[in-house]
mmCIF file of C-alpha atoms in Angstrom:
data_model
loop_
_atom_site.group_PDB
_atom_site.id
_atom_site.type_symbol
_atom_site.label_atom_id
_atom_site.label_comp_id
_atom_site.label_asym_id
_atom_site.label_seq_id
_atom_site.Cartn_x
_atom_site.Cartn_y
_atom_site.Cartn_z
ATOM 1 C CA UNK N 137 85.448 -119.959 239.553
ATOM 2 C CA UNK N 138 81.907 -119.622 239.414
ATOM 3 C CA UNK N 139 79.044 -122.837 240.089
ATOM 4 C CA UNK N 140 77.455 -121.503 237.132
ATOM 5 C CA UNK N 141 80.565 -122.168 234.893
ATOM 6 C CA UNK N 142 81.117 -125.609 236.026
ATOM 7 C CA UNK N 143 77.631 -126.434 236.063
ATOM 8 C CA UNK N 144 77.352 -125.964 232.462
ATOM 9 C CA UNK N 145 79.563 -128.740 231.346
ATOM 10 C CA UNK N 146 78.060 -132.063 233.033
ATOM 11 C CA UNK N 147 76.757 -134.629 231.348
ATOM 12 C CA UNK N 148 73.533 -136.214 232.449
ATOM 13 C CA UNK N 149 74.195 -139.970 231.391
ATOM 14 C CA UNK N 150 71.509 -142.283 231.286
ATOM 15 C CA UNK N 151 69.431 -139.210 232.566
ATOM 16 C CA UNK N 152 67.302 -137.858 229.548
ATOM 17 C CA UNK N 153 63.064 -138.097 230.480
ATOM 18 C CA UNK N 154 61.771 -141.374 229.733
ATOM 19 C CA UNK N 155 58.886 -139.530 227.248
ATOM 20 C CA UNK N 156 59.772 -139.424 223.496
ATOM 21 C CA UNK N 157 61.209 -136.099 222.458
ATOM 22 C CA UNK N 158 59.427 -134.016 219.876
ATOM 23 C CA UNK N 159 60.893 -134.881 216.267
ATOM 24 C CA UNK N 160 63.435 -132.699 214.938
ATOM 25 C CA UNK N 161 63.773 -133.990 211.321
ATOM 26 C CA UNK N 162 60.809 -136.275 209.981
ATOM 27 C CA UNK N 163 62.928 -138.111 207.400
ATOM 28 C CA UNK N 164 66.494 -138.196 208.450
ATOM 29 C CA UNK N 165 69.439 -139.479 206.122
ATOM 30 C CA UNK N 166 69.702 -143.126 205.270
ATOM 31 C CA UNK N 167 73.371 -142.750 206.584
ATOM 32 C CA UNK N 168 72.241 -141.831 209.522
ATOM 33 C CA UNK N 169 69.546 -144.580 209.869
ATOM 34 C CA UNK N 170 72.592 -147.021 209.310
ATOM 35 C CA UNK N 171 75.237 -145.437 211.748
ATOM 36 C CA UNK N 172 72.586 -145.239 214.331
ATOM 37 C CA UNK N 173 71.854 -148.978 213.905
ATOM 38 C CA UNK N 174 75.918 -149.480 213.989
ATOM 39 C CA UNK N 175 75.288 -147.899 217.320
ATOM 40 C CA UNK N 176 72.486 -150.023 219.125
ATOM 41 C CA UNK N 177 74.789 -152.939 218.129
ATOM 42 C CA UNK N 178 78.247 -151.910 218.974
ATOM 43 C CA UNK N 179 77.185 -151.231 222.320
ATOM 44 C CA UNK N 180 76.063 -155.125 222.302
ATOM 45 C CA UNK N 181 79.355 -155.981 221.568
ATOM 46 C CA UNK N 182 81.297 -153.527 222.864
ATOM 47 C CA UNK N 183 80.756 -154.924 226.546
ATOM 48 C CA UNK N 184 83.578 -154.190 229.388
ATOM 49 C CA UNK N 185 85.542 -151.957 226.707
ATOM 50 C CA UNK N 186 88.794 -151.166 228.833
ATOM 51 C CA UNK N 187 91.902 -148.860 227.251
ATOM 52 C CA UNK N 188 95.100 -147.106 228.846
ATOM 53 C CA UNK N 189 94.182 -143.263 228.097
ATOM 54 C CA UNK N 190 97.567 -141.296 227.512
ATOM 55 C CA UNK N 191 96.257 -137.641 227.748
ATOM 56 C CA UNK N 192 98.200 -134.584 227.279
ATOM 57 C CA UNK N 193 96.605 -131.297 228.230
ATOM 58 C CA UNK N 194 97.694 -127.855 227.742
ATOM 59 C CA UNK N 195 96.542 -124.575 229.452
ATOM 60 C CA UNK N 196 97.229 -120.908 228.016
ATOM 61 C CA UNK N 197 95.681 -117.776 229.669
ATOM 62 C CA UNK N 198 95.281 -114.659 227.933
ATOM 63 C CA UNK N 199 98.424 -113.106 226.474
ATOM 64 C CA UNK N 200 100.593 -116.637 226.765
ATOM 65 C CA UNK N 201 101.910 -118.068 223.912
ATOM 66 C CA UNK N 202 102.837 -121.986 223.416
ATOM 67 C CA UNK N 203 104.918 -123.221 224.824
ATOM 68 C CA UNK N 204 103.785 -121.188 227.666
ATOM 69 C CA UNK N 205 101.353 -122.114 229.940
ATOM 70 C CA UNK N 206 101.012 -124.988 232.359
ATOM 71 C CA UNK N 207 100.960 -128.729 231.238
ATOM 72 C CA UNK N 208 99.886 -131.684 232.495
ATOM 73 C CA UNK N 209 99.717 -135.742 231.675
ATOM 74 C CA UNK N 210 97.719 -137.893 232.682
ATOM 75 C CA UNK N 211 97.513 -141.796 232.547
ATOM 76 C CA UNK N 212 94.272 -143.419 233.119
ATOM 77 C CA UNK N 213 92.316 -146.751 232.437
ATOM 78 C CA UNK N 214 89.138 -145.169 230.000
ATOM 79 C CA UNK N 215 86.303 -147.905 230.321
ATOM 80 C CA UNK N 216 82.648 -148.326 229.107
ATOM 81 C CA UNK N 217 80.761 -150.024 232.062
ATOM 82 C CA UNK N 218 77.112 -151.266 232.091
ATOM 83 C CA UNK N 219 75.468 -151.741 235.300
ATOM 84 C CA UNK N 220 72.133 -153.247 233.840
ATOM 85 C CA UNK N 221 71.199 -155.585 231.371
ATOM 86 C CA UNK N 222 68.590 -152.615 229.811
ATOM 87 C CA UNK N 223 70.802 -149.644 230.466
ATOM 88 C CA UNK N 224 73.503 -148.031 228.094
ATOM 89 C CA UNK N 225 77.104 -148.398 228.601
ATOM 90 C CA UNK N 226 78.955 -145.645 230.322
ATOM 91 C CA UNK N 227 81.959 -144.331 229.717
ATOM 92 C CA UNK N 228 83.968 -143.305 232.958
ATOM 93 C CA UNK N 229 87.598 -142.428 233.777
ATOM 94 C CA UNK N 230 90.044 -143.408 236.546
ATOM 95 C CA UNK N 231 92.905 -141.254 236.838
ATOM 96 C CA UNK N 232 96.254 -143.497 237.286
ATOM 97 C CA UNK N 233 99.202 -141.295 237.248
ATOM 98 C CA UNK N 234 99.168 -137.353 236.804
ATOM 99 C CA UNK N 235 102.611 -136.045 235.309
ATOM 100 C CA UNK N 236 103.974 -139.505 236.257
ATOM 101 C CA UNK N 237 103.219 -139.429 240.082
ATOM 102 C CA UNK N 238 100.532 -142.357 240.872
ATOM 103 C CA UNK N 239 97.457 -141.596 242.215
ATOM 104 C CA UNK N 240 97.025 -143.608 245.837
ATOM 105 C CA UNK N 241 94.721 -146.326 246.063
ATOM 106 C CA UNK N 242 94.150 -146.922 242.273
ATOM 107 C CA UNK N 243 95.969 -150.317 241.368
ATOM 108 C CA UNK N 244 92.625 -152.445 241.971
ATOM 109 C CA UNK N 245 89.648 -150.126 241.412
ATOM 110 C CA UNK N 246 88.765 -151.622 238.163
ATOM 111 C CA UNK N 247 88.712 -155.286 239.240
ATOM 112 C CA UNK N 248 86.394 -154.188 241.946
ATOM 113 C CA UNK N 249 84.099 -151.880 239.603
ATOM 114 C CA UNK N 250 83.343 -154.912 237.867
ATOM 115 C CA UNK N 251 83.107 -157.295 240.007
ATOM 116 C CA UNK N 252 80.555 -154.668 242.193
ATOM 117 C CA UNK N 253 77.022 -155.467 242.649
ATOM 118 C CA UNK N 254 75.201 -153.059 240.064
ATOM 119 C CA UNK N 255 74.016 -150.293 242.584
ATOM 120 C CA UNK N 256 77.504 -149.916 244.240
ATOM 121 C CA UNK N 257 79.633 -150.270 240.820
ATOM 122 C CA UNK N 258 77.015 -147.296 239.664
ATOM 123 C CA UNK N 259 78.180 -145.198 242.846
ATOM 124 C CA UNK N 260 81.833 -146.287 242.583
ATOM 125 C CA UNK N 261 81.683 -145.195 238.718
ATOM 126 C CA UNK N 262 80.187 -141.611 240.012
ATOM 127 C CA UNK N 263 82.513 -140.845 242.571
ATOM 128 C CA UNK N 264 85.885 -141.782 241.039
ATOM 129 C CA UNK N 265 84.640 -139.654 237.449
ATOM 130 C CA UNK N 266 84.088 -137.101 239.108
ATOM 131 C CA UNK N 267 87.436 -137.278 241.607
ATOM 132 C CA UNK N 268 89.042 -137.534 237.942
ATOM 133 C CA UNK N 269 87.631 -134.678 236.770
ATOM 134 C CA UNK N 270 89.379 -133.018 239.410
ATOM 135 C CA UNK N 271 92.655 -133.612 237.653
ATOM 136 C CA UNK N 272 91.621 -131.790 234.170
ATOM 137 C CA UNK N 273 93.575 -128.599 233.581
ATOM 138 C CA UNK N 274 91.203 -124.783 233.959
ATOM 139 C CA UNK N 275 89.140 -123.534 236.134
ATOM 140 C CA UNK N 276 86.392 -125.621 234.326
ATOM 141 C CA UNK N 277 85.966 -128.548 235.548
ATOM 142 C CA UNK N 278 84.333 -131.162 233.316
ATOM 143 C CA UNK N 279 83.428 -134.312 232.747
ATOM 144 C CA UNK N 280 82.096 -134.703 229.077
ATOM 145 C CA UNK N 281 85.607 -134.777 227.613
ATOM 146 C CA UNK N 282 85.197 -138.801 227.079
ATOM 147 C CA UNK N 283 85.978 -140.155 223.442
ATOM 148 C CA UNK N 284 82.387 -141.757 223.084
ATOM 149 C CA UNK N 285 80.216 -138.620 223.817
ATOM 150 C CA UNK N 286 79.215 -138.354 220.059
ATOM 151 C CA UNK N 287 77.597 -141.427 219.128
ATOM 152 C CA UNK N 288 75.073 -140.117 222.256
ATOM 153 C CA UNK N 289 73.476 -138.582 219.679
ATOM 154 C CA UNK N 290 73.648 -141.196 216.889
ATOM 155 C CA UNK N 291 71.597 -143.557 219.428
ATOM 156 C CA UNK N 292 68.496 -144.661 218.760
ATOM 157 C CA UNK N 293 66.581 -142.610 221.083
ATOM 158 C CA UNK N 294 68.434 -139.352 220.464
ATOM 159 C CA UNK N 295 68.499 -138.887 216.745
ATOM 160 C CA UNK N 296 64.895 -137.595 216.559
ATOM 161 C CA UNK N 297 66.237 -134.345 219.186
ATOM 162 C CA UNK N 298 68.641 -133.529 215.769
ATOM 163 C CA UNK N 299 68.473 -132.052 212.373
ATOM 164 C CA UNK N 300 71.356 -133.804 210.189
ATOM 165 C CA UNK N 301 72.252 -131.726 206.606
ATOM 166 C CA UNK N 302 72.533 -133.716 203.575
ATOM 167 C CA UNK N 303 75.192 -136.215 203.347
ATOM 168 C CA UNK N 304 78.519 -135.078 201.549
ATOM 169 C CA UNK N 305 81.149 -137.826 200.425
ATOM 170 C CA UNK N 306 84.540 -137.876 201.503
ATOM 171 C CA UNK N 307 87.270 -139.835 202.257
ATOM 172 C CA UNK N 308 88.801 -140.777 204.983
ATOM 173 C CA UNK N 309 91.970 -142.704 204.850
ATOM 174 C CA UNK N 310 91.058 -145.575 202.495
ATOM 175 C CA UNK N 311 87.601 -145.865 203.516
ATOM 176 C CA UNK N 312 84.685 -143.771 201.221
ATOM 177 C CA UNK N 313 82.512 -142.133 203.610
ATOM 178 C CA UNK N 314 79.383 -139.372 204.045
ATOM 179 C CA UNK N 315 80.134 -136.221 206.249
ATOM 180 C CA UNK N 316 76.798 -135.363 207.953
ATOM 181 C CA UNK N 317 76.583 -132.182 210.063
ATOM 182 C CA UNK N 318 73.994 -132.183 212.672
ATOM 183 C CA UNK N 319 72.573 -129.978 215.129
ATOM 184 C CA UNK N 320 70.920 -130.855 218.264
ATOM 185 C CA UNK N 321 67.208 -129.165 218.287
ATOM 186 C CA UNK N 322 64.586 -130.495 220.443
ATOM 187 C CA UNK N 323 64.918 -131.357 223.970
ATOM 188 C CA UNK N 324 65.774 -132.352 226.534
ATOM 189 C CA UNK N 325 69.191 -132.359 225.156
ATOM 190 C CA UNK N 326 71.850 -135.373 226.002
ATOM 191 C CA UNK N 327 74.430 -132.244 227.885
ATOM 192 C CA UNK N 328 72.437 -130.591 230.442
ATOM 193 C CA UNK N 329 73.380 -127.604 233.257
ATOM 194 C CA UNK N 330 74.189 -129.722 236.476
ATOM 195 C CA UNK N 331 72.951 -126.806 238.323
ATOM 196 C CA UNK N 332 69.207 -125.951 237.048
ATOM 197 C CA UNK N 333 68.799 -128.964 234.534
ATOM 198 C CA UNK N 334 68.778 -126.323 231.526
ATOM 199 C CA UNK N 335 69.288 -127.324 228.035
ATOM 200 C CA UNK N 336 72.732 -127.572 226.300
ATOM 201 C CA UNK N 337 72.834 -128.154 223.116
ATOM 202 C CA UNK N 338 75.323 -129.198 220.488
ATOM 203 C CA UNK N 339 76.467 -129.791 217.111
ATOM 204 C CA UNK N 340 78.524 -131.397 214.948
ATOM 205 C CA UNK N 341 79.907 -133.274 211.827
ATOM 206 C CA UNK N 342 79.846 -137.366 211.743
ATOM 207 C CA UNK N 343 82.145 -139.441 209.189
ATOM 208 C CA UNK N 344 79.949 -142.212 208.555
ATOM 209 C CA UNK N 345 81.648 -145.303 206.481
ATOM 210 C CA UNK N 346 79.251 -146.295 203.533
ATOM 211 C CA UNK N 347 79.727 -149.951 203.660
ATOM 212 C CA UNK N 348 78.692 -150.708 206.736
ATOM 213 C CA UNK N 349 77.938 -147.522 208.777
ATOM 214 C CA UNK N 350 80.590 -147.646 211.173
ATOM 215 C CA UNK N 351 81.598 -144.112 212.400
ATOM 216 C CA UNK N 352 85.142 -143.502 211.659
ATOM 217 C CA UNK N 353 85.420 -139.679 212.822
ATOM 218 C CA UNK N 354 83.173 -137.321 215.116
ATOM 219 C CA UNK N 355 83.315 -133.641 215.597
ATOM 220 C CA UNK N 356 80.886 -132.087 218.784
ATOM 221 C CA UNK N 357 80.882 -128.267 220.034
ATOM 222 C CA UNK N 358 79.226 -127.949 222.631
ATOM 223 C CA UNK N 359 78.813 -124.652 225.354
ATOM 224 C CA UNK N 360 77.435 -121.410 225.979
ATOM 225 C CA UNK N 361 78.191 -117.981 227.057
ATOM 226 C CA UNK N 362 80.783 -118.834 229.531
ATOM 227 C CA UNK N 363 82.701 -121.787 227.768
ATOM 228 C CA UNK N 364 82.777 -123.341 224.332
ATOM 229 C CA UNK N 365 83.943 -127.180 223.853
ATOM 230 C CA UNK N 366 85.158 -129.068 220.893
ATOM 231 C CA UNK N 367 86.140 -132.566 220.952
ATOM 232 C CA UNK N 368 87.379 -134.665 217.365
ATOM 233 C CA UNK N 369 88.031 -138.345 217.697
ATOM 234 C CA UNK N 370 89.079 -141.054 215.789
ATOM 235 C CA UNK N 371 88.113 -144.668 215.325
ATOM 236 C CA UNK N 372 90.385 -147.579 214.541
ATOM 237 C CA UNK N 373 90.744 -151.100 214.085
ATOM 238 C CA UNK N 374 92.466 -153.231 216.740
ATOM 239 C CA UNK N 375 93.095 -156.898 217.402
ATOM 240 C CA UNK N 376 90.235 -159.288 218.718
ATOM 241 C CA UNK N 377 87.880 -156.740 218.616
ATOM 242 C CA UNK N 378 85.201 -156.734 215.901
ATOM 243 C CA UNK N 379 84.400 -152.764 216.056
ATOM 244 C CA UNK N 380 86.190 -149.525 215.737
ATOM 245 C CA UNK N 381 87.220 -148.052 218.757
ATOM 246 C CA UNK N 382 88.238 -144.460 219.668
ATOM 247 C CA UNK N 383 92.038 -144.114 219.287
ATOM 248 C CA UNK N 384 92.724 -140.530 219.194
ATOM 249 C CA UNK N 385 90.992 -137.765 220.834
ATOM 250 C CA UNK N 386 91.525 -134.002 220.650
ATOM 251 C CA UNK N 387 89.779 -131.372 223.123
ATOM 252 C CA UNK N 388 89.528 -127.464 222.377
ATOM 253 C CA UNK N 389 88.077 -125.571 225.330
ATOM 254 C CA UNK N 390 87.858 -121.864 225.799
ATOM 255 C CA UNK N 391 86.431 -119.344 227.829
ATOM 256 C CA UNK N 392 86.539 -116.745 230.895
ATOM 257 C CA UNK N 393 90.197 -116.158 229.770
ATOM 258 C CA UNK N 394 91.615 -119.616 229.397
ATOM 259 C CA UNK N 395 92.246 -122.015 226.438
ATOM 260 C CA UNK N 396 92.837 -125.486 226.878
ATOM 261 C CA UNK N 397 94.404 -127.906 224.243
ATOM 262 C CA UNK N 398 94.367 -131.770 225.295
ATOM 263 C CA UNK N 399 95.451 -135.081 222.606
ATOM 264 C CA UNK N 400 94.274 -138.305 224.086
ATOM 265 C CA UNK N 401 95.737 -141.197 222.879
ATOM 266 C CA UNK N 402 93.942 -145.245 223.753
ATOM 267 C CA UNK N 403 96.503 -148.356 223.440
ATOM 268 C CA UNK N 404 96.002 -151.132 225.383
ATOM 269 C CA UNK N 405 92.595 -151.406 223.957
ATOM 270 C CA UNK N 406 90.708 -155.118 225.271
ATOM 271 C CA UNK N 407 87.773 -156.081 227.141
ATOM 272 C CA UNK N 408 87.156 -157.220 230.470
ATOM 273 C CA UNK N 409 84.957 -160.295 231.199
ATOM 274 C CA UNK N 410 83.971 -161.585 234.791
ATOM 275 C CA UNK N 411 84.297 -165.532 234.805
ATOM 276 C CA UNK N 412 81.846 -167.730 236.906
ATOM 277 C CA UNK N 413 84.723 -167.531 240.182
ATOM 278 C CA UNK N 414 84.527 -164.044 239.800
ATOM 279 C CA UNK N 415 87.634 -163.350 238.364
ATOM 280 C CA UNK N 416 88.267 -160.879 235.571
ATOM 281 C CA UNK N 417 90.172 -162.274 232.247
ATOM 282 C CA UNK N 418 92.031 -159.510 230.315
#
């Protein structure tokens, strides 16, 4: 396994220069103007965003068929966490169980993310992604294969670094929709090489609901020489919460000789708030 190859799959959250990025596209898609505002506010209300992650991963080398090849489950708590009132929400992962076996030491490292002061719950949220990240199947290890990582790009801020194509409608379940393919094309791009801080850029496809602009689908590919990544998610509706939130996730990764097939699935979807005695209500 090579630093290179793992380098080039880290995402560089809340990292991207503070100077505005030269304009891709000079008029972009009123879709797009709408699901990007859907995306400034569900971040507003999509505070403390906690869900059980069910995630089923499957690695085939070259010349194995399915069902060959190893497997693996894992069960962890996916959350969006904010550690500043001006800052984005991040999305991080906490590994619970891995083929059913708990991980030690993980039955109260939520409470205390959240109950952290923000430059320690920032440092917690690092280290325990990246000990998750550990648990991921290949010799690729990752960190960008998190349900939210395409409506990066629909963010205010990060539309002008992509060129979207001209809306297409579809349909998508009983909702009427626009398909919108995009490509990322000025930089500094959201995905960035861990290693030298070199561009990565990607491209997808956005199902965009007319009505109101919520996203109900994404598509990204993102990658290089050495690996290629494609993750599709799904957006539902659940109880006592008044946006769509990912429910199904699929990963397709490839390269050096491997292939790697994961389904996440979110239940248990709420949000966590921290009360006045500094308890959390679920």
């Amino acid at each position: 396994m090579t630093s290179k190859a793992i380098a080039l799959i880290a995402l560089a959250w809340g990292m991207l220069a503070a100077a505005p990025p030269p304009q891709a596209q000079t008029v972009r898609p009123a879709v797009v103007v709408k699901a990007s505002d859907y995306v400034k506010s569900y971040e507003a209300r999509l505070g403390g965003l906690v869900a059980e992650e069910n995630y089923a991963q499957h690695l085939l080398r070259d010349g194995q068929r399915s069902p060959a090849g190893q497997k693996r489950r894992l069960k962890s708590d996916f959350m969006l966490v904010k550690f500043g009132a001006d800052e984005p929400f991040t999305p991080y992962r906490d590994v619970l169980e891995v083929d059913g076996t708990p991980v030690a030491d993980r039955t109260t490292r939520l409470e205390q993310l959240f109950l952290q002061p923000d430059a320690e719950a920032r440092t917690s949220a690092a280290r325990i992604t990246n000990e998750s990240a550990r648990y991921n199947l290949g010799r690729f290890q990752r960190n960008i294969n998190v349900p939210t990582l395409a409506l990066e790009y629909l963010k205010p801020g990060n539309i002008e670094r992509c060129r979207f194509q001209t809306p297409r409608a579809e349909q998508i379940g009983y909702d009427d929709a626009r398909r919108v393919d995009f490509k990322e094309s000025a930089g500094p791009t959201v995905i960035r090489d861990s290693r030298n801080g070199a561009n990565v850029p990607a491209a997808g496809t956005f199902w965009i609901r007319d009505s109101d602009g919520a996203v109900l689908r994404t598509v990204i590919k993102v990658g290089g020489r050495l690996i290629q990544t494609e993750i599709d998610v799904r957006y539902c509706e659940v109880p006592k919460i008044d946006v769509l939130v990912p429910c199904r996730m699929l990963e397709h990764l490839s390269g050096r000789g491997e292939t790697v097939e994961g389904t996440a699935i979110y239940a248990n979807i709420r949000q966590f708030t921290v009360t006045t005695s500094e308890t959390i209500k679920r």
